[in-house]
Amino acid sequence: MSINTPATFDSHNPVTGGVIGVYPILSESSALSAVAQARAASKDWQTLGFSGRKKVLLAWSKILIDRVDECAELISRETGKPTSDAKLEATLAIGHLAWAARGAAEVLRTQHRRPGLIMANMSAIVTHVPFGVIGVIGPWNYPIFTPMGSISYALAAGNTVVFKPSEFTPGVGLWLAETFAEAAERRDIFIVITGLGDTGRALCESGVDKLAFTGSTKTAKKVAEACAKTMTPVILECGGKDPVLVAADADVKTAVEYSLWSAMSNAGQTCIGAERIYVDAKVSDKFIELFVSEAKKITVGAPGSANYGPATMPSQIQVIQSHVSDALSRGAEAVVGGLESIKAPFVEPIVLLNVPEDSLAMTDETFGPVIAINVVQNMDEAIALSNASRYGLAASVWSKRHGEKIAAQLQCGMVSINSTISFAAIASVPFGGVKDSGYGRIHGPEGLLGFTYPHTIVRTRFKLPVSFTSFKRSAFADKLIVGIVKALHGRSIG
Ligand code: NDP
């Protein structure tokens, strides 16, 4: 290999293991040069303004929807998921892109703020300034939906973007850049760099103005540490151990149907997918019986032949195995499948009952088609167990009458009542977690605001006869300010 030839890595079809693409491992200097290019494009992108950017982004969304079949094929080839799932993922991502493009002007408009009585001679405005260049590091489980939650909002807010896709889905990342370049007629507003973890690390250290990461909590901590060296702000979207709470007054049939899909679809590789179910003892027999019979109907195999596909990342099989084996050795009961369901690269559905709360299957993200069901005496117990997790990404609540009361007590970023993961498809609401599930938000107005910083400008409209911010401040001014504050706030109780 010559010094000028970059090293490469292979991308594999997760079903067959065969090589489906070879991509360059971009070095630290390539990451730096990508960021420099994106920075050079930044001024023009900002100058376009909201309406100019909206035009480009809507043109891009049209290209994406026109070529959704091609996109779904590519996602399916790299991840092994059914093309129908890939299409759903792509359409949701396009919905977010269009919402961000259309909503940015309103959400990020200049705001006039009241200066208050003491500063009544001032005007005050707050503008929302794009950071400049945003680095995005994405995962492989939803290779278009997840990174586009950052890319779309960052671009709409007026930033340029350098994106490092997962090494398992580089083709989808590059396809996104190609299609963007068709709409924008230039490539430096949204640049994709391929490589392994080190390329991601180089992006963190490249001097980007903000970094948006999606992936494991473990890597998120490395990202936060690398970014801290340069005070680069970060948004971290990490894993979850999402609970489903099924109350005594739940519509059990629908709760089973949706929770099963949430747990098993995409081979369980969904950060906001169900991993734990707490079901009220009053309906648990009915719930478990139906859940088991429906789970047995799920088919697993290559795209086109089954409900879900293989584990995209081969090393995940080991994680799934360790969680199931730990749960079984501590007394959990497998009512559907078991260790024998793990037939790499596929894992058939595994349903566990009575899983000890301190076992790996309850404490760590399994990211496989495995669900733990534990029976509780009431929803207070379900809430306490849900909140005991170190994760706090999302949750789902099934109750006809008490959904909102239960949802309000859950320590997580998002809750669906009588549905599952539907918040991800509502572009106007923020997405993100608390605790080990990360911080910062994508999607919605908060997602747009997160890719800007507030810039305050106050201006003297007229001069007051007294001055408070001068060495010429008089005794009268001292008296006046105390008097005004006393009048305004001195009597307030509660
Ligand atoms: P990682 O968190 O390791 O990878 C996510 C992204 O970070 C990838 O693009 C990866 O690149 C990149 N990366 C890796 N190391 C670094 C680094 N030091 N600095 C910057 N970027 C880096 O996740 P994995 O793909 O290894 O999956 C591990 C686990 O993470 C899964 O088992 C699952 O539990 C969880 N996960 C959660 C997701 C979510 O949506 N919240 C999504 C995917 C995984 P590369 O791929 O090239 O290594």
PDB file of N, CA, C and O in Angstrom, residues 20 28 42 61 121 132 155 163 186 205 252 267 270 272 293 303-304 309 400:
ATOM      1  N   ILE A  20     -19.966  -6.727   0.563  1.00  0.00           N
ATOM      2  CA  ILE A  20     -20.833  -5.996  -0.369  1.00  0.00           C
ATOM      3  C   ILE A  20     -20.286  -4.614  -0.713  1.00  0.00           C
ATOM      4  O   ILE A  20     -20.857  -3.896  -1.506  1.00  0.00           O
ATOM      5  N   GLU A  28      -7.196  10.976  10.332  1.00  0.00           N
ATOM      6  CA  GLU A  28      -7.423  12.204  11.082  1.00  0.00           C
ATOM      7  C   GLU A  28      -7.322  13.426  10.164  1.00  0.00           C
ATOM      8  O   GLU A  28      -8.155  14.327  10.234  1.00  0.00           O
ATOM      9  N   SER A  42     -19.935  27.064   4.967  1.00  0.00           N
ATOM     10  CA  SER A  42     -20.883  27.466   5.985  1.00  0.00           C
ATOM     11  C   SER A  42     -21.507  28.851   5.727  1.00  0.00           C
ATOM     12  O   SER A  42     -22.718  29.032   5.867  1.00  0.00           O
ATOM     13  N   SER A  61     -35.676  16.176  -0.052  1.00  0.00           N
ATOM     14  CA  SER A  61     -36.679  15.229   0.440  1.00  0.00           C
ATOM     15  C   SER A  61     -37.457  14.635  -0.739  1.00  0.00           C
ATOM     16  O   SER A  61     -37.849  13.471  -0.713  1.00  0.00           O
ATOM     17  N   ASN A 121     -35.835  51.445  29.234  1.00  0.00           N
ATOM     18  CA  ASN A 121     -35.292  52.248  28.123  1.00  0.00           C
ATOM     19  C   ASN A 121     -34.535  51.400  27.104  1.00  0.00           C
ATOM     20  O   ASN A 121     -33.961  51.920  26.165  1.00  0.00           O
ATOM     21  N   GLY A 132     -22.221  26.487  13.126  1.00  0.00           N
ATOM     22  CA  GLY A 132     -21.184  26.482  12.078  1.00  0.00           C
ATOM     23  C   GLY A 132     -21.145  25.108  11.444  1.00  0.00           C
ATOM     24  O   GLY A 132     -21.948  24.788  10.567  1.00  0.00           O
ATOM     25  N   LEU A 155     -28.934  21.017   9.414  1.00  0.00           N
ATOM     26  CA  LEU A 155     -28.885  21.744   8.134  1.00  0.00           C
ATOM     27  C   LEU A 155     -29.959  22.829   8.091  1.00  0.00           C
ATOM     28  O   LEU A 155     -29.698  23.964   7.695  1.00  0.00           O
ATOM     29  N   PHE A 163     -20.664  13.988   8.420  1.00  0.00           N
ATOM     30  CA  PHE A 163     -21.307  12.788   8.987  1.00  0.00           C
ATOM     31  C   PHE A 163     -20.403  11.575   8.838  1.00  0.00           C
ATOM     32  O   PHE A 163     -19.931  11.273   7.757  1.00  0.00           O
ATOM     33  N   ARG A 186     -23.935  21.201  -4.667  1.00  0.00           N
ATOM     34  CA  ARG A 186     -22.560  21.258  -4.151  1.00  0.00           C
ATOM     35  C   ARG A 186     -22.447  20.247  -3.011  1.00  0.00           C
ATOM     36  O   ARG A 186     -23.428  19.927  -2.348  1.00  0.00           O
ATOM     37  N   GLU A 205     -12.477  15.268  17.588  1.00  0.00           N
ATOM     38  CA  GLU A 205     -11.335  16.135  17.925  1.00  0.00           C
ATOM     39  C   GLU A 205     -11.013  17.143  16.827  1.00  0.00           C
ATOM     40  O   GLU A 205      -9.995  17.820  16.870  1.00  0.00           O
ATOM     41  N   VAL A 252     -55.784  -5.373  26.471  1.00  0.00           N
ATOM     42  CA  VAL A 252     -54.697  -6.366  26.491  1.00  0.00           C
ATOM     43  C   VAL A 252     -54.312  -6.831  25.083  1.00  0.00           C
ATOM     44  O   VAL A 252     -53.122  -6.955  24.758  1.00  0.00           O
ATOM     45  N   ALA A 267     -35.219  -7.161  14.618  1.00  0.00           N
ATOM     46  CA  ALA A 267     -34.423  -8.092  15.425  1.00  0.00           C
ATOM     47  C   ALA A 267     -34.097  -7.515  16.800  1.00  0.00           C
ATOM     48  O   ALA A 267     -33.061  -7.818  17.388  1.00  0.00           O
ATOM     49  N   THR A 270     -33.590  -1.789  18.381  1.00  0.00           N
ATOM     50  CA  THR A 270     -34.238  -0.478  18.379  1.00  0.00           C
ATOM     51  C   THR A 270     -33.998   0.152  19.743  1.00  0.00           C
ATOM     52  O   THR A 270     -34.387  -0.425  20.768  1.00  0.00           O
ATOM     53  N   ILE A 272     -35.421   2.518  21.146  1.00  0.00           N
ATOM     54  CA  ILE A 272     -36.676   2.827  21.844  1.00  0.00           C
ATOM     55  C   ILE A 272     -37.633   1.629  21.808  1.00  0.00           C
ATOM     56  O   ILE A 272     -38.831   1.787  22.004  1.00  0.00           O
ATOM     57  N   SER A 293     -48.490 -16.876  22.464  1.00  0.00           N
ATOM     58  CA  SER A 293     -49.018 -17.479  21.235  1.00  0.00           C
ATOM     59  C   SER A 293     -48.682 -16.603  20.020  1.00  0.00           C
ATOM     60  O   SER A 293     -48.373 -17.117  18.946  1.00  0.00           O
ATOM     61  N   PRO A 303     -34.117 -10.948   4.315  1.00  0.00           N
ATOM     62  CA  PRO A 303     -35.136 -10.007   3.855  1.00  0.00           C
ATOM     63  C   PRO A 303     -36.008 -10.632   2.769  1.00  0.00           C
ATOM     64  O   PRO A 303     -35.507 -11.328   1.887  1.00  0.00           O
ATOM     65  N   GLY A 304     -37.304 -10.411   2.869  1.00  0.00           N
ATOM     66  CA  GLY A 304     -38.224 -10.956   1.868  1.00  0.00           C
ATOM     67  C   GLY A 304     -38.864 -12.245   2.315  1.00  0.00           C
ATOM     68  O   GLY A 304     -39.875 -12.686   1.776  1.00  0.00           O
ATOM     69  N   GLY A 309     -34.903  -9.787  10.390  1.00  0.00           N
ATOM     70  CA  GLY A 309     -33.683 -10.397   9.874  1.00  0.00           C
ATOM     71  C   GLY A 309     -32.649 -10.715  10.939  1.00  0.00           C
ATOM     72  O   GLY A 309     -32.983 -10.943  12.107  1.00  0.00           O
ATOM     73  N   LYS A 400     -56.536   2.354  29.967  1.00  0.00           N
ATOM     74  CA  LYS A 400     -57.623   3.128  29.350  1.00  0.00           C
ATOM     75  C   LYS A 400     -57.870   4.427  30.097  1.00  0.00           C
ATOM     76  O   LYS A 400     -58.258   5.418  29.509  1.00  0.00           O
TER      77      LYS A 400
END
